[in-house]
Short mmCIF file of C-alpha atoms in Angstrom, two decimals:
data_model
loop_
_atom_site.label_atom_id
_atom_site.label_comp_id
_atom_site.label_asym_id
_atom_site.label_seq_id
_atom_site.Cartn_x
_atom_site.Cartn_y
_atom_site.Cartn_z
CA MET O 253 -51.70 -22.33 -44.30
CA ASN O 254 -51.26 -18.77 -45.22
CA SER O 255 -52.33 -18.27 -48.95
CA PRO O 256 -50.02 -16.75 -51.60
CA SER O 257 -51.15 -13.71 -53.66
CA LEU O 258 -52.86 -14.95 -56.80
CA TYR O 259 -52.78 -12.78 -59.92
CA LEU O 260 -55.11 -13.98 -62.81
CA HIS O 261 -54.09 -12.40 -66.12
CA PRO O 262 -56.41 -12.40 -69.25
CA ASP O 263 -53.65 -13.61 -71.55
CA ARG O 264 -49.93 -14.48 -71.47
CA ASP O 265 -48.74 -11.28 -73.00
CA THR O 266 -50.32 -9.24 -70.39
CA CYS O 267 -48.96 -11.53 -67.73
CA ALA O 268 -45.51 -11.18 -69.18
CA ALA O 269 -45.77 -7.35 -69.28
CA GLU O 270 -46.97 -6.98 -65.69
CA LEU O 271 -44.65 -9.48 -64.19
CA ALA O 272 -41.65 -7.91 -65.99
CA GLN O 273 -42.55 -4.66 -64.24
CA VAL O 274 -42.61 -6.35 -60.89
CA LEU O 275 -39.18 -7.82 -61.39
CA VAL O 276 -37.66 -4.73 -62.83
CA GLY O 277 -38.80 -2.62 -59.75
CA ARG O 278 -37.07 -5.21 -57.59
CA LEU O 279 -33.92 -5.22 -59.63
CA ARG O 280 -33.79 -1.39 -59.70
CA ALA O 281 -34.23 -1.13 -55.97
CA ASP O 282 -31.09 -3.41 -55.45
CA LEU O 283 -29.14 -1.67 -58.16
CA GLN O 284 -29.41 1.71 -56.46
CA ASP O 285 -26.29 3.32 -55.20
CA GLY O 286 -24.05 1.02 -57.06
CA GLY O 287 -25.30 -2.24 -55.68
CA ARG O 288 -25.92 -5.61 -57.36
CA ALA O 289 -28.98 -7.58 -58.02
CA ARG O 290 -29.15 -11.40 -57.83
CA LEU O 291 -31.88 -13.22 -59.89
CA LEU O 292 -32.88 -16.77 -60.48
CA LEU O 293 -35.34 -17.56 -63.29
CA ALA O 294 -37.15 -20.64 -64.47
CA GLY O 295 -36.26 -22.17 -67.71
CA GLY O 296 -38.60 -23.95 -70.23
CA GLN O 297 -41.12 -22.12 -72.50
CA SER O 298 -43.28 -20.33 -70.02
CA PRO O 299 -40.77 -17.56 -69.34
CA VAL O 300 -39.94 -16.85 -72.94
CA PRO O 301 -42.32 -13.83 -73.34
CA LEU O 302 -41.28 -12.45 -69.97
CA LEU O 303 -37.51 -12.67 -70.98
CA GLY O 304 -38.25 -10.76 -74.13
CA ARG O 305 -39.84 -7.95 -72.02
CA LEU O 306 -36.98 -7.91 -69.59
CA ALA O 307 -34.48 -7.57 -72.28
CA GLY O 308 -36.08 -4.29 -73.39
CA GLU O 309 -35.76 -2.64 -70.01
CA ALA O 310 -33.09 -0.04 -69.46
CA LEU O 311 -31.25 -1.61 -66.61
CA ASP O 312 -27.49 -1.96 -65.97
CA TRP O 313 -27.45 -5.68 -66.71
CA SER O 314 -23.74 -5.70 -66.02
CA ARG O 315 -24.60 -5.52 -62.31
CA VAL O 316 -27.29 -8.19 -62.45
CA GLU O 317 -26.07 -11.70 -61.61
CA LEU O 318 -28.31 -14.19 -63.11
CA SER O 319 -28.62 -17.95 -62.91
CA PRO O 320 -31.34 -20.49 -63.67
CA THR O 321 -33.40 -22.16 -60.89
CA ASP O 322 -32.36 -25.37 -62.30
CA GLU O 323 -30.53 -26.85 -65.20
CA ARG O 324 -30.38 -29.95 -67.40
CA TRP O 325 -27.05 -31.87 -67.47
CA VAL O 326 -26.41 -31.07 -71.12
CA ALA O 327 -23.78 -28.83 -72.81
CA ALA O 328 -24.15 -25.12 -72.04
CA ASP O 329 -24.92 -24.47 -75.65
CA ASP O 330 -27.42 -27.29 -76.05
CA VAL O 331 -31.06 -26.18 -77.18
CA ALA O 332 -32.25 -28.02 -73.90
CA SER O 333 -30.00 -25.87 -71.64
CA ASN O 334 -31.83 -23.33 -69.36
CA LEU O 335 -28.69 -21.27 -69.30
CA GLN O 336 -28.60 -21.11 -73.01
CA LEU O 337 -32.20 -19.65 -72.89
CA LEU O 338 -31.06 -16.96 -70.51
CA ARG O 339 -27.87 -16.21 -72.44
CA THR O 340 -29.76 -15.69 -75.57
CA ALA O 341 -32.39 -13.34 -73.95
CA LEU O 342 -30.24 -11.42 -71.59
CA PRO O 343 -26.66 -11.54 -72.94
CA GLN O 344 -25.62 -8.49 -70.87
CA ALA O 345 -26.41 -10.07 -67.58
CA GLN O 346 -23.60 -11.76 -65.51
CA LEU O 347 -24.45 -15.30 -66.04
CA LEU O 348 -23.52 -18.07 -63.58
CA ASP O 349 -23.37 -21.56 -65.36
CA PRO O 350 -24.49 -24.37 -62.98
CA ARG O 351 -21.84 -26.64 -64.59
CA LEU O 352 -19.08 -26.00 -62.03
CA GLY O 353 -17.76 -29.43 -61.96
CA ALA O 354 -16.88 -32.56 -64.03
CA THR O 355 -19.76 -34.55 -62.61
CA PRO O 356 -23.32 -33.59 -61.63
CA GLU O 357 -22.44 -34.18 -58.02
CA GLU O 358 -19.42 -31.89 -58.10
CA ALA O 359 -21.34 -29.24 -60.10
CA ALA O 360 -24.28 -29.18 -57.66
CA GLN O 361 -21.87 -28.81 -54.75
CA ALA O 362 -19.94 -25.88 -56.29
CA TRP O 363 -22.98 -24.11 -57.76
CA GLY O 364 -24.92 -24.33 -54.46
CA GLU O 365 -22.00 -22.79 -52.65
CA ARG O 366 -21.73 -19.97 -55.13
CA LEU O 367 -25.60 -19.29 -54.84
CA ALA O 368 -25.30 -19.30 -51.11
CA GLY O 369 -22.96 -16.43 -51.36
CA TRP O 370 -25.63 -14.53 -53.29
CA LEU O 371 -28.16 -14.75 -50.49
CA PRO O 372 -30.53 -13.18 -49.89
CA LEU O 373 -31.55 -13.05 -53.56
CA THR O 374 -33.31 -10.17 -55.06
CA ALA O 375 -35.96 -12.37 -56.81
CA VAL O 376 -36.62 -15.90 -57.72
CA LEU O 377 -39.32 -16.76 -60.26
CA LEU O 378 -40.28 -20.54 -60.53
CA GLY O 379 -42.34 -22.43 -63.08
CA MET O 380 -44.46 -25.50 -62.32
CA GLY O 381 -45.08 -28.74 -64.20
CA GLU O 382 -48.45 -30.47 -64.57
CA ASP O 383 -47.01 -33.04 -62.17
CA GLY O 384 -46.44 -30.43 -59.48
CA HIS O 385 -42.73 -30.17 -59.82
CA ILE O 386 -40.84 -26.88 -59.35
CA ALA O 387 -37.34 -26.22 -60.58
CA SER O 388 -35.97 -29.76 -60.98
CA LEU O 389 -37.55 -30.97 -57.84
CA PHE O 390 -39.78 -33.85 -59.02
CA PRO O 391 -42.40 -35.88 -57.14
CA GLY O 392 -40.91 -39.07 -55.91
CA MET O 393 -37.30 -38.66 -57.06
CA PRO O 394 -34.47 -39.81 -54.97
CA GLY O 395 -33.67 -37.23 -52.31
CA ILE O 396 -36.85 -35.14 -52.70
CA ALA O 397 -37.73 -35.16 -48.97
CA SER O 398 -34.47 -33.55 -48.08
CA ALA O 399 -34.63 -31.25 -51.06
CA LEU O 400 -37.97 -29.82 -49.69
CA THR O 401 -37.08 -29.79 -45.95
CA GLU O 402 -37.99 -26.49 -44.39
CA ASP O 403 -34.94 -26.11 -42.19
CA ALA O 404 -32.40 -27.40 -44.69
CA SER O 405 -29.33 -25.47 -45.44
CA PRO O 406 -29.55 -23.58 -48.78
CA ALA O 407 -27.86 -25.82 -51.40
CA ALA O 408 -28.04 -27.30 -54.71
CA LEU O 409 -28.52 -30.99 -55.62
CA VAL O 410 -28.62 -33.52 -58.43
CA GLY O 411 -32.38 -34.05 -59.53
CA VAL O 412 -33.75 -36.86 -61.57
CA ALA O 413 -36.58 -36.02 -64.08
CA PRO O 414 -39.11 -38.52 -65.50
CA VAL O 415 -38.20 -37.43 -69.03
CA ALA O 416 -34.94 -36.99 -70.87
CA PRO O 417 -32.68 -35.44 -70.21
CA GLN O 418 -33.12 -37.15 -66.81
CA VAL O 419 -30.12 -35.81 -64.99
CA ARG O 420 -30.73 -32.22 -63.62
CA LEU O 421 -29.17 -29.75 -61.20
CA SER O 422 -31.55 -27.82 -59.05
CA ALA O 423 -31.45 -25.35 -56.12
CA ASN O 424 -33.23 -26.76 -53.08
CA LEU O 425 -36.40 -25.19 -51.69
CA ALA O 426 -34.60 -23.63 -48.77
CA LEU O 427 -32.39 -21.69 -51.21
CA LEU O 428 -35.18 -20.80 -53.56
CA ARG O 429 -37.09 -19.27 -50.67
CA ARG O 430 -34.24 -16.99 -49.52
CA SER O 431 -35.18 -14.01 -51.67
CA GLY O 432 -36.72 -10.58 -51.31
CA TRP O 433 -39.48 -11.53 -53.88
CA LEU O 434 -40.68 -15.04 -54.77
CA GLY O 435 -42.90 -15.78 -57.71
CA LEU O 436 -44.51 -18.73 -59.46
CA LEU O 437 -45.51 -18.47 -63.18
CA VAL O 438 -48.35 -20.80 -64.21
CA PHE O 439 -49.97 -21.08 -67.72
CA GLY O 440 -52.98 -23.27 -68.77
CA GLY O 441 -56.16 -24.70 -67.33
CA ALA O 442 -54.61 -28.01 -66.20
CA LYS O 443 -52.17 -26.23 -64.14
CA ARG O 444 -54.63 -23.92 -62.55
CA GLU O 445 -56.75 -26.85 -61.50
CA LEU O 446 -53.54 -28.42 -59.84
CA LEU O 447 -52.82 -25.18 -58.20
CA GLU O 448 -56.29 -24.56 -56.86
CA ALA O 449 -56.14 -28.18 -55.36
CA VAL O 450 -52.83 -27.24 -53.73
CA LEU O 451 -54.18 -23.96 -52.26
CA ALA O 452 -57.19 -25.89 -50.95
CA ASP O 453 -54.67 -28.20 -49.20
CA ARG O 454 -56.31 -31.29 -50.74
CA PRO O 455 -54.66 -34.40 -49.20
CA ASP O 456 -53.50 -35.92 -52.65
CA THR O 457 -51.30 -32.83 -53.30
CA ARG O 458 -49.52 -32.77 -50.01
CA GLN O 459 -46.46 -34.77 -51.38
CA LEU O 460 -46.05 -32.54 -54.31
CA PRO O 461 -43.03 -30.09 -54.38
CA VAL O 462 -45.33 -27.14 -55.29
CA HIS O 463 -47.44 -27.86 -52.11
CA ALA O 464 -44.24 -27.56 -50.07
CA LEU O 465 -43.48 -24.27 -51.74
CA VAL O 466 -47.02 -22.85 -51.03
CA ARG O 467 -46.96 -24.08 -47.48
CA GLN O 468 -43.44 -22.72 -46.56
CA ALA O 469 -43.66 -19.42 -48.50
CA GLY O 470 -47.27 -18.59 -47.63
CA SER O 471 -48.21 -14.95 -48.30
CA ARG O 472 -44.69 -14.22 -49.49
CA LEU O 473 -45.47 -16.08 -52.82
CA GLN O 474 -46.93 -14.42 -55.75
CA VAL O 475 -48.65 -16.69 -58.21
CA HIS O 476 -49.15 -15.24 -61.73
CA TRP O 477 -51.47 -17.29 -63.94
CA ALA O 478 -52.74 -16.92 -67.53
CA PRO O 479 -54.66 -19.18 -69.87
#
């Protein structure tokens, strides 16, 4: 398979600074001449330094439409909410809450339809767990095969995490790939070992969601790693 571009940074602050400049360049290009930019960002702790860097950039955030790559089925102001993380860091952006229905199934359907209207996205930045999950696409969860299918229609779905809160909302891989720029942010030695196994196409990684991402995105994917 075609290999992604791999960027090895000496520390997380350097990684955040350089990745912020990449994303800002993409956003500015789409904001030229009065346009709009559409961005999906990972949740969790890994993007926190990056969000701080982005917040300091002189962009017209009122024309940047932003949503998480995935969300936990908790209240929008819950500390576990990815949307709350983005709202705190980038309050001037036009935030799209994935909770667009009374049930996870209704919300996933409506959110997926809204995101489909954003395509192609300006940029998507994903994270990766030590189990090889991306967004809320977890190994072995119900529906994971269809969520990773290369020729699937771009959509969102209800995911099931192995830890609480278990109910999640997630964009499928077909939607995540429909962007002008696609990145994966990875920190730590254990995740680097897993990533190198995926890049080597080791047989025991082929059922992992991150393997599907690498295989389908190929050289379009930028991987940014720091210790």
